[in-house]
Amino acid sequence: MSSPFSQEEGPQPPKVLKAPMEIIANLRQLQEDHDPLVITFHERNQRFQSYVIEVDRDKKLLVLDELMPSDGERYLVNGEAFSVEAFHEGVRVAWKCEQTVRIAEHEGARCYFSAMPLEVVYHQRRSAFRAPLQPSESIKIELSGDKLRTALPGELLDISATGCKLRFAGTLGSNLQAGQVYERFTAKFPFGAMTTAIEVRHVQYEENLNTTFIGARFHRINGQEQRLVERFVFHLQREARRFDNDGLF
């Protein structure tokens, strides 16, 4: 049985994909896994979220979901160029759109028709173990900061030396935004709690589960907190290997 903690490939230099089939394959992965897109307009600081909802190879069109927050649509109406960034299983996928998009509807929902990108940056950056928690493990977390009105309780789903995935009950609306740093993330490990800042990389609400999933990266974590994280990752790795070995008998 393969261990879920086999070390992933180290960071690779970015690749620029230009072959249409490669570009389409990567965009379809983003669509199928419902990976969130972070959209930024040139010379503007605000970030917006969207999703790939259709990849039309024949028409060379990419259909994007409505921007959140929705006021970003006015920049599209103005014809402003924008950049798109997404993460799929630790790989950064990014491209630029410098052509005017068409605002329309797709299956009854507002959307945007964009030309298929001619180039996509593909960057495998993760070099840390990603350790999922076993069902028997339950690590409570709390997220707070100057940009949040109240602290948000949640649960840890997986963790590495560089970041983590979190689960929160219900929809958080606009409380959390991709790209934003939140000053106080606290996780209660079995051997003690750690607190550090995190940068939210993506936010995904699953309506059928009434659950919000957050992908985050530790932000300027100090040495003591880093050691606590690595100790817990090692604990999970050891438990998983023990579980794998027990499963052989």
JSON list of C-alpha atoms in Angstrom, two decimals:
[
{"chain": "A", "resi": 1, "resn": "MET", "atom": "CA", "xyz": [0.00, 0.00, 0.00]},
{"chain": "A", "resi": 2, "resn": "SER", "atom": "CA", "xyz": [1.43, 3.37, -0.96]},
{"chain": "A", "resi": 3, "resn": "SER", "atom": "CA", "xyz": [1.92, 5.83, 1.86]},
{"chain": "A", "resi": 4, "resn": "PRO", "atom": "CA", "xyz": [0.07, 9.15, 1.63]},
{"chain": "A", "resi": 5, "resn": "PHE", "atom": "CA", "xyz": [3.28, 10.72, 2.90]},
{"chain": "A", "resi": 6, "resn": "SER", "atom": "CA", "xyz": [5.65, 9.80, 0.12]},
{"chain": "A", "resi": 7, "resn": "GLN", "atom": "CA", "xyz": [7.66, 12.94, -0.50]},
{"chain": "A", "resi": 8, "resn": "GLU", "atom": "CA", "xyz": [6.39, 15.05, -3.36]},
{"chain": "A", "resi": 9, "resn": "GLU", "atom": "CA", "xyz": [8.65, 16.35, -6.05]},
{"chain": "A", "resi": 10, "resn": "GLY", "atom": "CA", "xyz": [10.66, 19.36, -5.06]},
{"chain": "A", "resi": 11, "resn": "PRO", "atom": "CA", "xyz": [9.96, 22.77, -6.54]},
{"chain": "A", "resi": 12, "resn": "GLN", "atom": "CA", "xyz": [10.54, 22.91, -10.29]},
{"chain": "A", "resi": 13, "resn": "PRO", "atom": "CA", "xyz": [11.21, 25.99, -12.41]},
{"chain": "A", "resi": 14, "resn": "PRO", "atom": "CA", "xyz": [8.10, 27.41, -14.06]},
{"chain": "A", "resi": 15, "resn": "LYS", "atom": "CA", "xyz": [7.15, 26.03, -17.46]},
{"chain": "A", "resi": 16, "resn": "VAL", "atom": "CA", "xyz": [5.36, 28.05, -20.12]},
{"chain": "A", "resi": 17, "resn": "LEU", "atom": "CA", "xyz": [2.82, 25.84, -21.90]},
{"chain": "A", "resi": 18, "resn": "LYS", "atom": "CA", "xyz": [2.12, 26.85, -25.48]},
{"chain": "A", "resi": 19, "resn": "ALA", "atom": "CA", "xyz": [0.72, 23.67, -27.03]},
{"chain": "A", "resi": 20, "resn": "PRO", "atom": "CA", "xyz": [-3.08, 24.00, -27.24]},
{"chain": "A", "resi": 21, "resn": "MET", "atom": "CA", "xyz": [-3.68, 20.44, -26.03]},
{"chain": "A", "resi": 22, "resn": "GLU", "atom": "CA", "xyz": [-1.53, 21.01, -22.92]},
{"chain": "A", "resi": 23, "resn": "ILE", "atom": "CA", "xyz": [-3.30, 24.26, -22.16]},
{"chain": "A", "resi": 24, "resn": "ILE", "atom": "CA", "xyz": [-6.75, 22.71, -22.60]},
{"chain": "A", "resi": 25, "resn": "ALA", "atom": "CA", "xyz": [-5.85, 19.70, -20.43]},
{"chain": "A", "resi": 26, "resn": "ASN", "atom": "CA", "xyz": [-4.76, 21.93, -17.55]},
{"chain": "A", "resi": 27, "resn": "LEU", "atom": "CA", "xyz": [-7.77, 24.22, -17.81]},
{"chain": "A", "resi": 28, "resn": "ARG", "atom": "CA", "xyz": [-10.09, 21.21, -17.79]},
{"chain": "A", "resi": 29, "resn": "GLN", "atom": "CA", "xyz": [-8.43, 19.95, -14.63]},
{"chain": "A", "resi": 30, "resn": "LEU", "atom": "CA", "xyz": [-9.27, 23.26, -12.99]},
{"chain": "A", "resi": 31, "resn": "GLN", "atom": "CA", "xyz": [-12.84, 22.91, -14.23]},
{"chain": "A", "resi": 32, "resn": "GLU", "atom": "CA", "xyz": [-13.32, 19.30, -13.14]},
{"chain": "A", "resi": 33, "resn": "ASP", "atom": "CA", "xyz": [-11.87, 19.83, -9.66]},
{"chain": "A", "resi": 34, "resn": "HIS", "atom": "CA", "xyz": [-13.67, 23.15, -9.21]},
{"chain": "A", "resi": 35, "resn": "ASP", "atom": "CA", "xyz": [-10.39, 24.83, -8.28]},
{"chain": "A", "resi": 36, "resn": "PRO", "atom": "CA", "xyz": [-10.93, 28.51, -7.48]},
{"chain": "A", "resi": 37, "resn": "LEU", "atom": "CA", "xyz": [-9.35, 31.19, -9.66]},
{"chain": "A", "resi": 38, "resn": "VAL", "atom": "CA", "xyz": [-7.87, 34.36, -8.19]},
{"chain": "A", "resi": 39, "resn": "ILE", "atom": "CA", "xyz": [-8.31, 37.25, -10.63]},
{"chain": "A", "resi": 40, "resn": "THR", "atom": "CA", "xyz": [-6.42, 40.53, -10.39]},
{"chain": "A", "resi": 41, "resn": "PHE", "atom": "CA", "xyz": [-6.74, 43.51, -12.70]},
{"chain": "A", "resi": 42, "resn": "HIS", "atom": "CA", "xyz": [-3.59, 45.30, -13.74]},
{"chain": "A", "resi": 43, "resn": "GLU", "atom": "CA", "xyz": [-2.73, 48.29, -11.51]},
{"chain": "A", "resi": 44, "resn": "ARG", "atom": "CA", "xyz": [-5.49, 47.40, -9.03]},
{"chain": "A", "resi": 45, "resn": "ASN", "atom": "CA", "xyz": [-4.95, 45.84, -5.61]},
{"chain": "A", "resi": 46, "resn": "GLN", "atom": "CA", "xyz": [-8.29, 44.08, -5.10]},
{"chain": "A", "resi": 47, "resn": "ARG", "atom": "CA", "xyz": [-8.58, 40.34, -5.80]},
{"chain": "A", "resi": 48, "resn": "PHE", "atom": "CA", "xyz": [-11.61, 38.52, -7.14]},
{"chain": "A", "resi": 49, "resn": "GLN", "atom": "CA", "xyz": [-12.61, 34.86, -7.27]},
{"chain": "A", "resi": 50, "resn": "SER", "atom": "CA", "xyz": [-14.07, 32.90, -10.14]},
{"chain": "A", "resi": 51, "resn": "TYR", "atom": "CA", "xyz": [-14.13, 29.35, -11.58]},
{"chain": "A", "resi": 52, "resn": "VAL", "atom": "CA", "xyz": [-13.68, 27.69, -14.95]},
{"chain": "A", "resi": 53, "resn": "ILE", "atom": "CA", "xyz": [-17.12, 26.44, -15.93]},
{"chain": "A", "resi": 54, "resn": "GLU", "atom": "CA", "xyz": [-16.50, 25.47, -19.56]},
{"chain": "A", "resi": 55, "resn": "VAL", "atom": "CA", "xyz": [-13.53, 24.84, -21.86]},
{"chain": "A", "resi": 56, "resn": "ASP", "atom": "CA", "xyz": [-14.62, 24.96, -25.52]},
{"chain": "A", "resi": 57, "resn": "ARG", "atom": "CA", "xyz": [-11.76, 23.60, -27.61]},
{"chain": "A", "resi": 58, "resn": "ASP", "atom": "CA", "xyz": [-13.54, 24.01, -30.96]},
{"chain": "A", "resi": 59, "resn": "LYS", "atom": "CA", "xyz": [-14.42, 27.69, -30.45]},
{"chain": "A", "resi": 60, "resn": "LYS", "atom": "CA", "xyz": [-11.20, 28.37, -28.51]},
{"chain": "A", "resi": 61, "resn": "LEU", "atom": "CA", "xyz": [-13.24, 29.87, -25.70]},
{"chain": "A", "resi": 62, "resn": "LEU", "atom": "CA", "xyz": [-12.96, 29.75, -21.95]},
{"chain": "A", "resi": 63, "resn": "VAL", "atom": "CA", "xyz": [-16.11, 30.35, -19.89]},
{"chain": "A", "resi": 64, "resn": "LEU", "atom": "CA", "xyz": [-15.56, 31.83, -16.43]},
{"chain": "A", "resi": 65, "resn": "ASP", "atom": "CA", "xyz": [-18.03, 32.05, -13.57]},
{"chain": "A", "resi": 66, "resn": "GLU", "atom": "CA", "xyz": [-19.32, 35.37, -12.20]},
{"chain": "A", "resi": 67, "resn": "LEU", "atom": "CA", "xyz": [-16.71, 37.33, -10.25]},
{"chain": "A", "resi": 68, "resn": "MET", "atom": "CA", "xyz": [-16.92, 37.46, -6.48]},
{"chain": "A", "resi": 69, "resn": "PRO", "atom": "CA", "xyz": [-17.22, 40.17, -5.23]},
{"chain": "A", "resi": 70, "resn": "SER", "atom": "CA", "xyz": [-19.47, 41.02, -8.17]},
{"chain": "A", "resi": 71, "resn": "ASP", "atom": "CA", "xyz": [-18.40, 44.68, -8.34]},
{"chain": "A", "resi": 72, "resn": "GLY", "atom": "CA", "xyz": [-15.30, 43.49, -10.20]},
{"chain": "A", "resi": 73, "resn": "GLU", "atom": "CA", "xyz": [-17.48, 43.12, -13.27]},
{"chain": "A", "resi": 74, "resn": "ARG", "atom": "CA", "xyz": [-17.22, 46.84, -13.92]},
{"chain": "A", "resi": 75, "resn": "TYR", "atom": "CA", "xyz": [-13.54, 46.37, -14.76]},
{"chain": "A", "resi": 76, "resn": "LEU", "atom": "CA", "xyz": [-14.50, 43.75, -17.33]},
{"chain": "A", "resi": 77, "resn": "VAL", "atom": "CA", "xyz": [-17.04, 46.16, -18.81]},
{"chain": "A", "resi": 78, "resn": "ASN", "atom": "CA", "xyz": [-14.24, 48.72, -19.10]},
{"chain": "A", "resi": 79, "resn": "GLY", "atom": "CA", "xyz": [-12.20, 46.18, -21.05]},
{"chain": "A", "resi": 80, "resn": "GLU", "atom": "CA", "xyz": [-9.39, 46.07, -18.48]},
{"chain": "A", "resi": 81, "resn": "ALA", "atom": "CA", "xyz": [-6.75, 43.33, -18.80]},
{"chain": "A", "resi": 82, "resn": "PHE", "atom": "CA", "xyz": [-6.43, 40.85, -15.92]},
{"chain": "A", "resi": 83, "resn": "SER", "atom": "CA", "xyz": [-4.32, 37.99, -14.63]},
{"chain": "A", "resi": 84, "resn": "VAL", "atom": "CA", "xyz": [-5.61, 34.60, -13.47]},
{"chain": "A", "resi": 85, "resn": "GLU", "atom": "CA", "xyz": [-3.97, 32.33, -10.89]},
{"chain": "A", "resi": 86, "resn": "ALA", "atom": "CA", "xyz": [-5.08, 28.93, -9.62]},
{"chain": "A", "resi": 87, "resn": "PHE", "atom": "CA", "xyz": [-3.57, 26.02, -7.70]},
{"chain": "A", "resi": 88, "resn": "HIS", "atom": "CA", "xyz": [-4.19, 22.41, -8.62]},
{"chain": "A", "resi": 89, "resn": "GLU", "atom": "CA", "xyz": [-2.66, 19.79, -6.30]},
{"chain": "A", "resi": 90, "resn": "GLY", "atom": "CA", "xyz": [0.25, 22.06, -5.44]},
{"chain": "A", "resi": 91, "resn": "VAL", "atom": "CA", "xyz": [0.81, 23.27, -9.00]},
{"chain": "A", "resi": 92, "resn": "ARG", "atom": "CA", "xyz": [0.40, 26.96, -9.80]},
{"chain": "A", "resi": 93, "resn": "VAL", "atom": "CA", "xyz": [-1.45, 27.51, -13.08]},
{"chain": "A", "resi": 94, "resn": "ALA", "atom": "CA", "xyz": [-1.57, 31.11, -14.31]},
{"chain": "A", "resi": 95, "resn": "TRP", "atom": "CA", "xyz": [-2.30, 33.12, -17.43]},
{"chain": "A", "resi": 96, "resn": "LYS", "atom": "CA", "xyz": [-3.15, 36.64, -18.62]},
{"chain": "A", "resi": 97, "resn": "CYS", "atom": "CA", "xyz": [-6.20, 37.90, -20.45]},
{"chain": "A", "resi": 98, "resn": "GLU", "atom": "CA", "xyz": [-5.57, 41.08, -22.39]},
{"chain": "A", "resi": 99, "resn": "GLN", "atom": "CA", "xyz": [-8.56, 40.76, -24.70]},
{"chain": "A", "resi": 100, "resn": "THR", "atom": "CA", "xyz": [-12.08, 42.00, -24.01]},
{"chain": "A", "resi": 101, "resn": "VAL", "atom": "CA", "xyz": [-14.35, 39.35, -22.51]},
{"chain": "A", "resi": 102, "resn": "ARG", "atom": "CA", "xyz": [-18.02, 38.95, -23.36]},
{"chain": "A", "resi": 103, "resn": "ILE", "atom": "CA", "xyz": [-20.55, 39.01, -20.52]},
{"chain": "A", "resi": 104, "resn": "ALA", "atom": "CA", "xyz": [-23.32, 36.46, -21.07]},
{"chain": "A", "resi": 105, "resn": "GLU", "atom": "CA", "xyz": [-25.24, 33.61, -19.45]},
{"chain": "A", "resi": 106, "resn": "HIS", "atom": "CA", "xyz": [-24.37, 29.94, -19.29]},
{"chain": "A", "resi": 107, "resn": "GLU", "atom": "CA", "xyz": [-27.09, 27.49, -18.22]},
{"chain": "A", "resi": 108, "resn": "GLY", "atom": "CA", "xyz": [-29.03, 30.36, -16.68]},
{"chain": "A", "resi": 109, "resn": "ALA", "atom": "CA", "xyz": [-26.13, 31.82, -14.68]},
{"chain": "A", "resi": 110, "resn": "ARG", "atom": "CA", "xyz": [-24.04, 34.92, -15.36]},
{"chain": "A", "resi": 111, "resn": "CYS", "atom": "CA", "xyz": [-20.65, 34.19, -16.90]},
{"chain": "A", "resi": 112, "resn": "TYR", "atom": "CA", "xyz": [-17.85, 35.57, -19.05]},
{"chain": "A", "resi": 113, "resn": "PHE", "atom": "CA", "xyz": [-16.59, 34.30, -22.40]},
{"chain": "A", "resi": 114, "resn": "SER", "atom": "CA", "xyz": [-12.85, 34.74, -22.76]},
{"chain": "A", "resi": 115, "resn": "ALA", "atom": "CA", "xyz": [-10.45, 33.78, -25.53]},
{"chain": "A", "resi": 116, "resn": "MET", "atom": "CA", "xyz": [-8.42, 30.66, -24.78]},
{"chain": "A", "resi": 117, "resn": "PRO", "atom": "CA", "xyz": [-5.02, 31.73, -23.43]},
{"chain": "A", "resi": 118, "resn": "LEU", "atom": "CA", "xyz": [-2.12, 31.28, -25.84]},
{"chain": "A", "resi": 119, "resn": "GLU", "atom": "CA", "xyz": [0.29, 30.67, -22.95]},
{"chain": "A", "resi": 120, "resn": "VAL", "atom": "CA", "xyz": [-0.16, 29.18, -19.48]},
{"chain": "A", "resi": 121, "resn": "VAL", "atom": "CA", "xyz": [2.47, 29.21, -16.74]},
{"chain": "A", "resi": 122, "resn": "TYR", "atom": "CA", "xyz": [2.74, 25.82, -15.02]},
{"chain": "A", "resi": 123, "resn": "HIS", "atom": "CA", "xyz": [4.78, 25.80, -11.80]},
{"chain": "A", "resi": 124, "resn": "GLN", "atom": "CA", "xyz": [5.22, 22.85, -9.46]},
{"chain": "A", "resi": 125, "resn": "ARG", "atom": "CA", "xyz": [6.20, 24.63, -6.22]},
{"chain": "A", "resi": 126, "resn": "ARG", "atom": "CA", "xyz": [5.35, 22.35, -3.34]},
{"chain": "A", "resi": 127, "resn": "SER", "atom": "CA", "xyz": [8.26, 20.53, -1.72]},
{"chain": "A", "resi": 128, "resn": "ALA", "atom": "CA", "xyz": [6.78, 19.66, 1.68]},
{"chain": "A", "resi": 129, "resn": "PHE", "atom": "CA", "xyz": [4.93, 16.60, 2.93]},
{"chain": "A", "resi": 130, "resn": "ARG", "atom": "CA", "xyz": [1.15, 17.07, 2.82]},
{"chain": "A", "resi": 131, "resn": "ALA", "atom": "CA", "xyz": [-0.21, 15.09, 5.76]},
{"chain": "A", "resi": 132, "resn": "PRO", "atom": "CA", "xyz": [-3.97, 14.43, 5.88]},
{"chain": "A", "resi": 133, "resn": "LEU", "atom": "CA", "xyz": [-5.54, 13.77, 9.26]},
{"chain": "A", "resi": 134, "resn": "GLN", "atom": "CA", "xyz": [-7.00, 10.33, 9.98]},
{"chain": "A", "resi": 135, "resn": "PRO", "atom": "CA", "xyz": [-10.77, 10.19, 10.71]},
{"chain": "A", "resi": 136, "resn": "SER", "atom": "CA", "xyz": [-9.95, 9.49, 14.36]},
{"chain": "A", "resi": 137, "resn": "GLU", "atom": "CA", "xyz": [-7.92, 12.72, 14.58]},
{"chain": "A", "resi": 138, "resn": "SER", "atom": "CA", "xyz": [-9.81, 15.93, 15.22]},
{"chain": "A", "resi": 139, "resn": "ILE", "atom": "CA", "xyz": [-7.81, 19.13, 15.50]},
{"chain": "A", "resi": 140, "resn": "LYS", "atom": "CA", "xyz": [-9.81, 22.24, 16.30]},
{"chain": "A", "resi": 141, "resn": "ILE", "atom": "CA", "xyz": [-8.60, 25.54, 14.89]},
{"chain": "A", "resi": 142, "resn": "GLU", "atom": "CA", "xyz": [-9.59, 29.17, 15.23]},
{"chain": "A", "resi": 143, "resn": "LEU", "atom": "CA", "xyz": [-9.00, 31.99, 12.80]},
{"chain": "A", "resi": 144, "resn": "SER", "atom": "CA", "xyz": [-9.10, 35.64, 13.81]},
{"chain": "A", "resi": 145, "resn": "GLY", "atom": "CA", "xyz": [-7.53, 38.94, 12.85]},
{"chain": "A", "resi": 146, "resn": "ASP", "atom": "CA", "xyz": [-8.09, 42.62, 12.35]},
{"chain": "A", "resi": 147, "resn": "LYS", "atom": "CA", "xyz": [-10.11, 41.99, 9.17]},
{"chain": "A", "resi": 148, "resn": "LEU", "atom": "CA", "xyz": [-12.56, 39.62, 10.89]},
{"chain": "A", "resi": 149, "resn": "ARG", "atom": "CA", "xyz": [-15.42, 40.77, 13.12]},
{"chain": "A", "resi": 150, "resn": "THR", "atom": "CA", "xyz": [-15.43, 37.58, 15.16]},
{"chain": "A", "resi": 151, "resn": "ALA", "atom": "CA", "xyz": [-13.16, 34.56, 15.51]},
{"chain": "A", "resi": 152, "resn": "LEU", "atom": "CA", "xyz": [-14.04, 31.66, 13.18]},
{"chain": "A", "resi": 153, "resn": "PRO", "atom": "CA", "xyz": [-13.90, 28.14, 14.66]},
{"chain": "A", "resi": 154, "resn": "GLY", "atom": "CA", "xyz": [-13.06, 25.31, 12.30]},
{"chain": "A", "resi": 155, "resn": "GLU", "atom": "CA", "xyz": [-11.21, 22.04, 11.82]},
{"chain": "A", "resi": 156, "resn": "LEU", "atom": "CA", "xyz": [-7.86, 21.07, 10.34]},
{"chain": "A", "resi": 157, "resn": "LEU", "atom": "CA", "xyz": [-8.02, 18.68, 7.36]},
{"chain": "A", "resi": 158, "resn": "ASP", "atom": "CA", "xyz": [-4.38, 18.41, 6.35]},
{"chain": "A", "resi": 159, "resn": "ILE", "atom": "CA", "xyz": [-1.08, 20.13, 7.06]},
{"chain": "A", "resi": 160, "resn": "SER", "atom": "CA", "xyz": [2.46, 20.45, 5.74]},
{"chain": "A", "resi": 161, "resn": "ALA", "atom": "CA", "xyz": [5.47, 22.43, 6.86]},
{"chain": "A", "resi": 162, "resn": "THR", "atom": "CA", "xyz": [4.31, 25.32, 4.68]},
{"chain": "A", "resi": 163, "resn": "GLY", "atom": "CA", "xyz": [0.51, 25.37, 4.85]},
{"chain": "A", "resi": 164, "resn": "CYS", "atom": "CA", "xyz": [-2.77, 23.63, 5.60]},
{"chain": "A", "resi": 165, "resn": "LYS", "atom": "CA", "xyz": [-6.32, 22.95, 4.52]},
{"chain": "A", "resi": 166, "resn": "LEU", "atom": "CA", "xyz": [-9.21, 23.95, 6.80]},
{"chain": "A", "resi": 167, "resn": "ARG", "atom": "CA", "xyz": [-12.92, 23.25, 7.08]},
{"chain": "A", "resi": 168, "resn": "PHE", "atom": "CA", "xyz": [-15.58, 25.65, 8.42]},
{"chain": "A", "resi": 169, "resn": "ALA", "atom": "CA", "xyz": [-19.28, 25.00, 8.91]},
{"chain": "A", "resi": 170, "resn": "GLY", "atom": "CA", "xyz": [-21.63, 27.02, 6.71]},
{"chain": "A", "resi": 171, "resn": "THR", "atom": "CA", "xyz": [-20.82, 29.77, 4.25]},
{"chain": "A", "resi": 172, "resn": "LEU", "atom": "CA", "xyz": [-18.42, 32.51, 5.26]},
{"chain": "A", "resi": 173, "resn": "GLY", "atom": "CA", "xyz": [-19.64, 34.88, 2.56]},
{"chain": "A", "resi": 174, "resn": "SER", "atom": "CA", "xyz": [-17.15, 37.68, 2.04]},
{"chain": "A", "resi": 175, "resn": "ASN", "atom": "CA", "xyz": [-15.52, 37.22, 5.47]},
{"chain": "A", "resi": 176, "resn": "LEU", "atom": "CA", "xyz": [-12.49, 35.50, 3.95]},
{"chain": "A", "resi": 177, "resn": "GLN", "atom": "CA", "xyz": [-10.76, 36.53, 0.75]},
{"chain": "A", "resi": 178, "resn": "ALA", "atom": "CA", "xyz": [-8.07, 34.79, -1.26]},
{"chain": "A", "resi": 179, "resn": "GLY", "atom": "CA", "xyz": [-4.74, 36.58, -1.00]},
{"chain": "A", "resi": 180, "resn": "GLN", "atom": "CA", "xyz": [-5.57, 38.12, 2.37]},
{"chain": "A", "resi": 181, "resn": "VAL", "atom": "CA", "xyz": [-3.36, 37.62, 5.45]},
{"chain": "A", "resi": 182, "resn": "TYR", "atom": "CA", "xyz": [-5.05, 36.87, 8.78]},
{"chain": "A", "resi": 183, "resn": "GLU", "atom": "CA", "xyz": [-2.92, 37.48, 11.84]},
{"chain": "A", "resi": 184, "resn": "ARG", "atom": "CA", "xyz": [-4.04, 34.77, 14.26]},
{"chain": "A", "resi": 185, "resn": "PHE", "atom": "CA", "xyz": [-4.47, 31.17, 13.20]},
{"chain": "A", "resi": 186, "resn": "THR", "atom": "CA", "xyz": [-4.49, 28.85, 16.22]},
{"chain": "A", "resi": 187, "resn": "ALA", "atom": "CA", "xyz": [-4.36, 25.04, 16.02]},
{"chain": "A", "resi": 188, "resn": "LYS", "atom": "CA", "xyz": [-4.70, 22.88, 19.12]},
{"chain": "A", "resi": 189, "resn": "PHE", "atom": "CA", "xyz": [-2.25, 20.03, 18.63]},
{"chain": "A", "resi": 190, "resn": "PRO", "atom": "CA", "xyz": [-2.20, 17.10, 21.11]},
{"chain": "A", "resi": 191, "resn": "PHE", "atom": "CA", "xyz": [1.02, 18.43, 22.65]},
{"chain": "A", "resi": 192, "resn": "GLY", "atom": "CA", "xyz": [0.08, 22.12, 22.72]},
{"chain": "A", "resi": 193, "resn": "ALA", "atom": "CA", "xyz": [-1.38, 24.97, 20.70]},
{"chain": "A", "resi": 194, "resn": "MET", "atom": "CA", "xyz": [0.43, 27.02, 18.09]},
{"chain": "A", "resi": 195, "resn": "THR", "atom": "CA", "xyz": [-0.50, 30.45, 16.73]},
{"chain": "A", "resi": 196, "resn": "THR", "atom": "CA", "xyz": [0.76, 32.10, 13.56]},
{"chain": "A", "resi": 197, "resn": "ALA", "atom": "CA", "xyz": [-0.45, 34.25, 10.68]},
{"chain": "A", "resi": 198, "resn": "ILE", "atom": "CA", "xyz": [-1.73, 32.61, 7.50]},
{"chain": "A", "resi": 199, "resn": "GLU", "atom": "CA", "xyz": [-2.31, 33.76, 3.96]},
{"chain": "A", "resi": 200, "resn": "VAL", "atom": "CA", "xyz": [-5.54, 32.41, 2.47]},
{"chain": "A", "resi": 201, "resn": "ARG", "atom": "CA", "xyz": [-4.81, 30.95, -0.96]},
{"chain": "A", "resi": 202, "resn": "HIS", "atom": "CA", "xyz": [-8.31, 29.86, -1.95]},
{"chain": "A", "resi": 203, "resn": "VAL", "atom": "CA", "xyz": [-11.85, 29.70, -0.55]},
{"chain": "A", "resi": 204, "resn": "GLN", "atom": "CA", "xyz": [-14.40, 27.15, -1.72]},
{"chain": "A", "resi": 205, "resn": "TYR", "atom": "CA", "xyz": [-17.99, 26.77, -0.48]},
{"chain": "A", "resi": 206, "resn": "GLU", "atom": "CA", "xyz": [-19.68, 23.40, -1.07]},
{"chain": "A", "resi": 207, "resn": "GLU", "atom": "CA", "xyz": [-23.41, 24.06, -1.00]},
{"chain": "A", "resi": 208, "resn": "ASN", "atom": "CA", "xyz": [-24.42, 20.39, -0.75]},
{"chain": "A", "resi": 209, "resn": "LEU", "atom": "CA", "xyz": [-22.29, 20.04, 2.40]},
{"chain": "A", "resi": 210, "resn": "ASN", "atom": "CA", "xyz": [-22.97, 23.57, 3.69]},
{"chain": "A", "resi": 211, "resn": "THR", "atom": "CA", "xyz": [-19.23, 23.70, 4.33]},
{"chain": "A", "resi": 212, "resn": "THR", "atom": "CA", "xyz": [-16.45, 26.12, 3.41]},
{"chain": "A", "resi": 213, "resn": "PHE", "atom": "CA", "xyz": [-12.96, 24.79, 2.62]},
{"chain": "A", "resi": 214, "resn": "ILE", "atom": "CA", "xyz": [-9.89, 27.00, 2.93]},
{"chain": "A", "resi": 215, "resn": "GLY", "atom": "CA", "xyz": [-6.40, 26.44, 1.55]},
{"chain": "A", "resi": 216, "resn": "ALA", "atom": "CA", "xyz": [-3.80, 28.51, 3.39]},
{"chain": "A", "resi": 217, "resn": "ARG", "atom": "CA", "xyz": [-0.07, 29.11, 3.61]},
{"chain": "A", "resi": 218, "resn": "PHE", "atom": "CA", "xyz": [1.75, 29.96, 6.84]},
{"chain": "A", "resi": 219, "resn": "HIS", "atom": "CA", "xyz": [2.84, 33.61, 6.78]},
{"chain": "A", "resi": 220, "resn": "ARG", "atom": "CA", "xyz": [6.13, 34.62, 8.38]},
{"chain": "A", "resi": 221, "resn": "ILE", "atom": "CA", "xyz": [5.97, 31.75, 10.85]},
{"chain": "A", "resi": 222, "resn": "ASN", "atom": "CA", "xyz": [8.60, 31.92, 13.59]},
{"chain": "A", "resi": 223, "resn": "GLY", "atom": "CA", "xyz": [11.01, 29.14, 14.52]},
{"chain": "A", "resi": 224, "resn": "GLN", "atom": "CA", "xyz": [9.14, 27.90, 17.57]},
{"chain": "A", "resi": 225, "resn": "GLU", "atom": "CA", "xyz": [5.80, 27.61, 15.78]},
{"chain": "A", "resi": 226, "resn": "GLN", "atom": "CA", "xyz": [7.51, 26.02, 12.76]},
{"chain": "A", "resi": 227, "resn": "ARG", "atom": "CA", "xyz": [8.94, 23.30, 15.01]},
{"chain": "A", "resi": 228, "resn": "LEU", "atom": "CA", "xyz": [5.46, 22.62, 16.44]},
{"chain": "A", "resi": 229, "resn": "VAL", "atom": "CA", "xyz": [4.07, 22.24, 12.92]},
{"chain": "A", "resi": 230, "resn": "GLU", "atom": "CA", "xyz": [6.88, 19.94, 11.83]},
{"chain": "A", "resi": 231, "resn": "ARG", "atom": "CA", "xyz": [6.48, 17.87, 15.00]},
{"chain": "A", "resi": 232, "resn": "PHE", "atom": "CA", "xyz": [2.78, 17.38, 14.26]},
{"chain": "A", "resi": 233, "resn": "VAL", "atom": "CA", "xyz": [3.44, 16.55, 10.59]},
{"chain": "A", "resi": 234, "resn": "PHE", "atom": "CA", "xyz": [5.97, 13.93, 11.72]},
{"chain": "A", "resi": 235, "resn": "HIS", "atom": "CA", "xyz": [3.40, 12.54, 14.18]},
{"chain": "A", "resi": 236, "resn": "LEU", "atom": "CA", "xyz": [0.83, 12.19, 11.38]},
{"chain": "A", "resi": 237, "resn": "GLN", "atom": "CA", "xyz": [3.40, 10.60, 9.09]},
{"chain": "A", "resi": 238, "resn": "ARG", "atom": "CA", "xyz": [4.34, 8.05, 11.75]},
{"chain": "A", "resi": 239, "resn": "GLU", "atom": "CA", "xyz": [0.67, 7.25, 12.48]},
{"chain": "A", "resi": 240, "resn": "ALA", "atom": "CA", "xyz": [-0.11, 6.80, 8.80]},
{"chain": "A", "resi": 241, "resn": "ARG", "atom": "CA", "xyz": [2.79, 4.41, 8.34]},
{"chain": "A", "resi": 242, "resn": "ARG", "atom": "CA", "xyz": [1.68, 2.44, 11.38]},
{"chain": "A", "resi": 243, "resn": "PHE", "atom": "CA", "xyz": [-1.85, 2.33, 9.94]},
{"chain": "A", "resi": 244, "resn": "ASP", "atom": "CA", "xyz": [-0.51, 1.12, 6.59]},
{"chain": "A", "resi": 245, "resn": "ASN", "atom": "CA", "xyz": [1.52, -1.62, 8.27]},
{"chain": "A", "resi": 246, "resn": "ASP", "atom": "CA", "xyz": [-1.45, -2.76, 10.36]},
{"chain": "A", "resi": 247, "resn": "GLY", "atom": "CA", "xyz": [-3.52, -2.95, 7.20]},
{"chain": "A", "resi": 248, "resn": "LEU", "atom": "CA", "xyz": [-1.24, -5.60, 5.77]},
{"chain": "A", "resi": 249, "resn": "PHE", "atom": "CA", "xyz": [-2.37, -8.23, 8.32]}
]
